[in-house]
Amino acid sequence: MLKHCRQFLKAGIIQLILTASFLLVVAQQAGENQLSVVGQKQDGAFQLVAGKKAAPVYFDTADAMVVQIAAKAFVNDVGLVSGITPSLAFSTGTPSYGVFVGTIGQCAFIDHLIKNKKLNVSSIKRQWERFAIAVIENPFGRTGKALVVAGSDPRGTAFGIFELSKMMGVSPFCWWADVVPGHKEEIFATKGKLFSQPPSVKYRGIFLNDEDWGLQPWAAKTFEPETGDIGPKTYAKVFELMLRLKANLIWPAMHDCTKAFFTIAGNAKVAADYSIIIGSSHAEPMLRNNVGEWNEKTMGHFNYLTNQQTIDKYWEYRVKESSGINAMYTLGMRGVHDSQMEGAKDPKEAVPLLENIIGNQRNMLARLVNKNVETIPQVFTAYKEVLDIYDNGLKVPDDVTIVWPDDNYGYIQRLNNENEKKRSGASGVYYHASYWGRPHDYLWLGSTHPSLMRSEMMKAFASGANRLWVLNVGDIKPLEYNIEMFMEMAYDASPFKDSRYPKKHLLQWASSLFGEPLADMITPVLWEYYQLAFERRPEFMGWSQTEPTTKTTYTNFNHFYYGDEAQRRIDRYEALEQKVKALRTKIAPKDAEAFYELVYYPVIGASLMNKKFLYRDKCYFNAQQNRLSALDYAQLSLAAYDSIVQETNYYNNQLSGGKWKNMMSMKPRELPVFLAPALPQVTIDSSQEWGVAPEGFVKKDSSLLKGSNNLKLPPFDPLNRQVYFIDIFLCESKTLDWSASVSDPRIRLSKTSGRLTPEFGQKQMRLYASIDWTKAPSNKMLAGQITFTAGGKQVLVQVDGADLRLSENYQGFIENNGLVSIHASHDSRLMNKGSGDWHLLHDQGYTGEAMQSQAVAMKDTLHLSDTGWIHQNRSYIEYNFYSFSPADASAIVFTLPTHPFKNNYSMR
């Protein structure tokens, strides 16, 4: 295969053949959607608020508590929007006018409407979490009007109630991000009906995790000091958010800073009241929090081989305690706190042990919860080393849901093979938007790219992993947008099948919060924020790692080539800062807190973290070149760090009147990446007075700058029309006037003179050199120089180039000084033959576009090196390029770090 690659590279053709990826198939759901909420009266509309009066809201006390909770939240939402709060009352009678909310079979007036054929709910009855919203004339046989929310089950009713709130303009994050809806004097529900579609994913949940620096200290010290922990008051707010997002499953916070969920009085009850299913993470079998509940001193080792009796009793206690609640049980076993299971030497040896454990756990559930154990929700999460055990032949009962994990960085490690697709328990996904662990955490800002999340989760959905989706949300803040998008995708996957949809979704989200005119400006700012973080997250800018923790080191962004890649990144962040600061002055006062939390702090924080490191690196590299400007960059690096401190202090102590005190930490785990910059000691040799550094000059020996023959720009040519930078800088603290002249009139400079001073920011100056090829004789080599003069000294920079030519008919890419760079979407020929077809992924990857091959298995490996067979039988992409250098070529193909989606596939 390598031989064939070399032959094609020399011929100027690159072929990319991908033999394993995915097929994206999502069924488009169609549903009636006539009813809407508006601010002006229409014929037949229901007057929710009009004439300074609000329609009363009714519920049935026989209904589930979650319905009452949602109804109470709804009347508060109406008050938030209009300033007029409706009355809330229970009723089993038939008032003539009002908002009626209830669950089919549990609410007298809903059942009355159904029985009397005023409300047809046949399409949602006895289904999972469905709802109908309708305006009904004369609902109870006399003059009147009703706005009805009917749920197929209590959660469905709550979802319908909160759907009305959302239609009024109330964000799911109204409390959690201080989002104030737009004011409406009057509110009407238009005539018609709205029937929800079945949720795309049955169980949709969040995992509160790594809460040590945000959620836990905020709850314990600010919001719920009476509990001193994440208790029922905090969980009530979490659960309300979940209902607004149409989520139904919680994996509670479980670090050792937090008491175990079941040990705090009221936690389990509030989950039951809000109809939230309680589960537990991959490391917490049978709803036990091992970190907080397993005491090795009194209970022995968490080793099933040596301590089975104690462990069984430990699990049985929680199973008995949870037998009457809405629970989902995690089966299997790992070590205490996300560590490997004790007692087995390797994955193969662990298989029979884990099968025995799962069998015993299911016997407990059958004895203590329901003898028909297959009706009890159970999951097996194949996370970290557990996936290796599973792939060594572990047999998981067919009714148990297998949960596939991502690799902690957003790339799903495994999905269903053909046999796994047939399992009655189906499968799901555990996905990270926040992560603590090796090789590096990202616990500070929410930076997971929306397009990556869409791509991976829709790949999962298409593979049949649609029983359960859980998102690791860290502290909730500041991951608000990631959370909302994930939950909307889990609830209705259909629009996300289009790879262009995430950008549309972000625009819709920003419009719902800040209005369309501002959303048009906010959306590109946030998109650029996610794009820059996709290239490298803010938490990774130190090029360090953790577990084991290492010191930060210098950047891999190039400061000397490609137009100064590091400076271009700084410039992109600086542009974002300027835009977001300008936007802040335009934001309405009511939206100031929400804008700060959802847009300003993440963008500014990411920018400052990048500047802290990139300016530090420029300090180091400039000092190596004997530039006095190294001192300026040291100040800029420190100033960026100080600004992060200031912004975080504002977040904690002033934002929303101190509501979020202790929520935001700028240094989770005190990792080196978050600390003040470790600046190099700068020593400048002032005897040199001044110097010049052209693009491509990376010598650390400053003496080379004194000569006139050592400095040279990279070559120019008329096909690539290169523009290169040249820096002129001070080495001595003095004012210096400089000038530059060229030996050939074809050499163009952006500046030919200037003044350098010891003042901050004026110690160096950058100019740009280019060639006017219109004045160049055909096929003539360019050889010249730029002469810099200042303070009685001259420095020469050599300039050369070749007048390269192409035939008029050539179409394709060309070499630029030994390199050819081609974006994946810029193909010369795309040959799709229905076998592994290639298609464009919009807004994905470093360049903003990626090419993806649909799933296909090449079973006959004999054909893999036969390019003729591939051309005949498989889909492929070709890229033309033209090379001027007579040399062997190396091809570097940049791919997203996706994993083979089946265990019998590999990436090639």
GROMACS .gro file of C-alpha atoms in nm, residues 164 342 442 567 654 693 734 780 795 821 845:
model
   11
  164LEU     CA    1  -4.633   2.678   2.682
  342GLU     CA    2  -1.023  -0.495   4.219
  442TYR     CA    3  -1.158   2.084   3.090
  567GLN     CA    4  -0.031   3.631   1.649
  654GLN     CA    5  -2.130   4.123   4.187
  693ALA     CA    6   1.386   3.949   1.228
  734LYS     CA    7   1.629   5.458   2.328
  780LYS     CA    8   1.343   3.558  -1.470
  795VAL     CA    9   2.098   4.539   0.822
  821SER     CA   10  -0.210   2.245   0.156
  845GLY     CA   11  -1.310   2.059   1.190
   0.00000   0.00000   0.00000
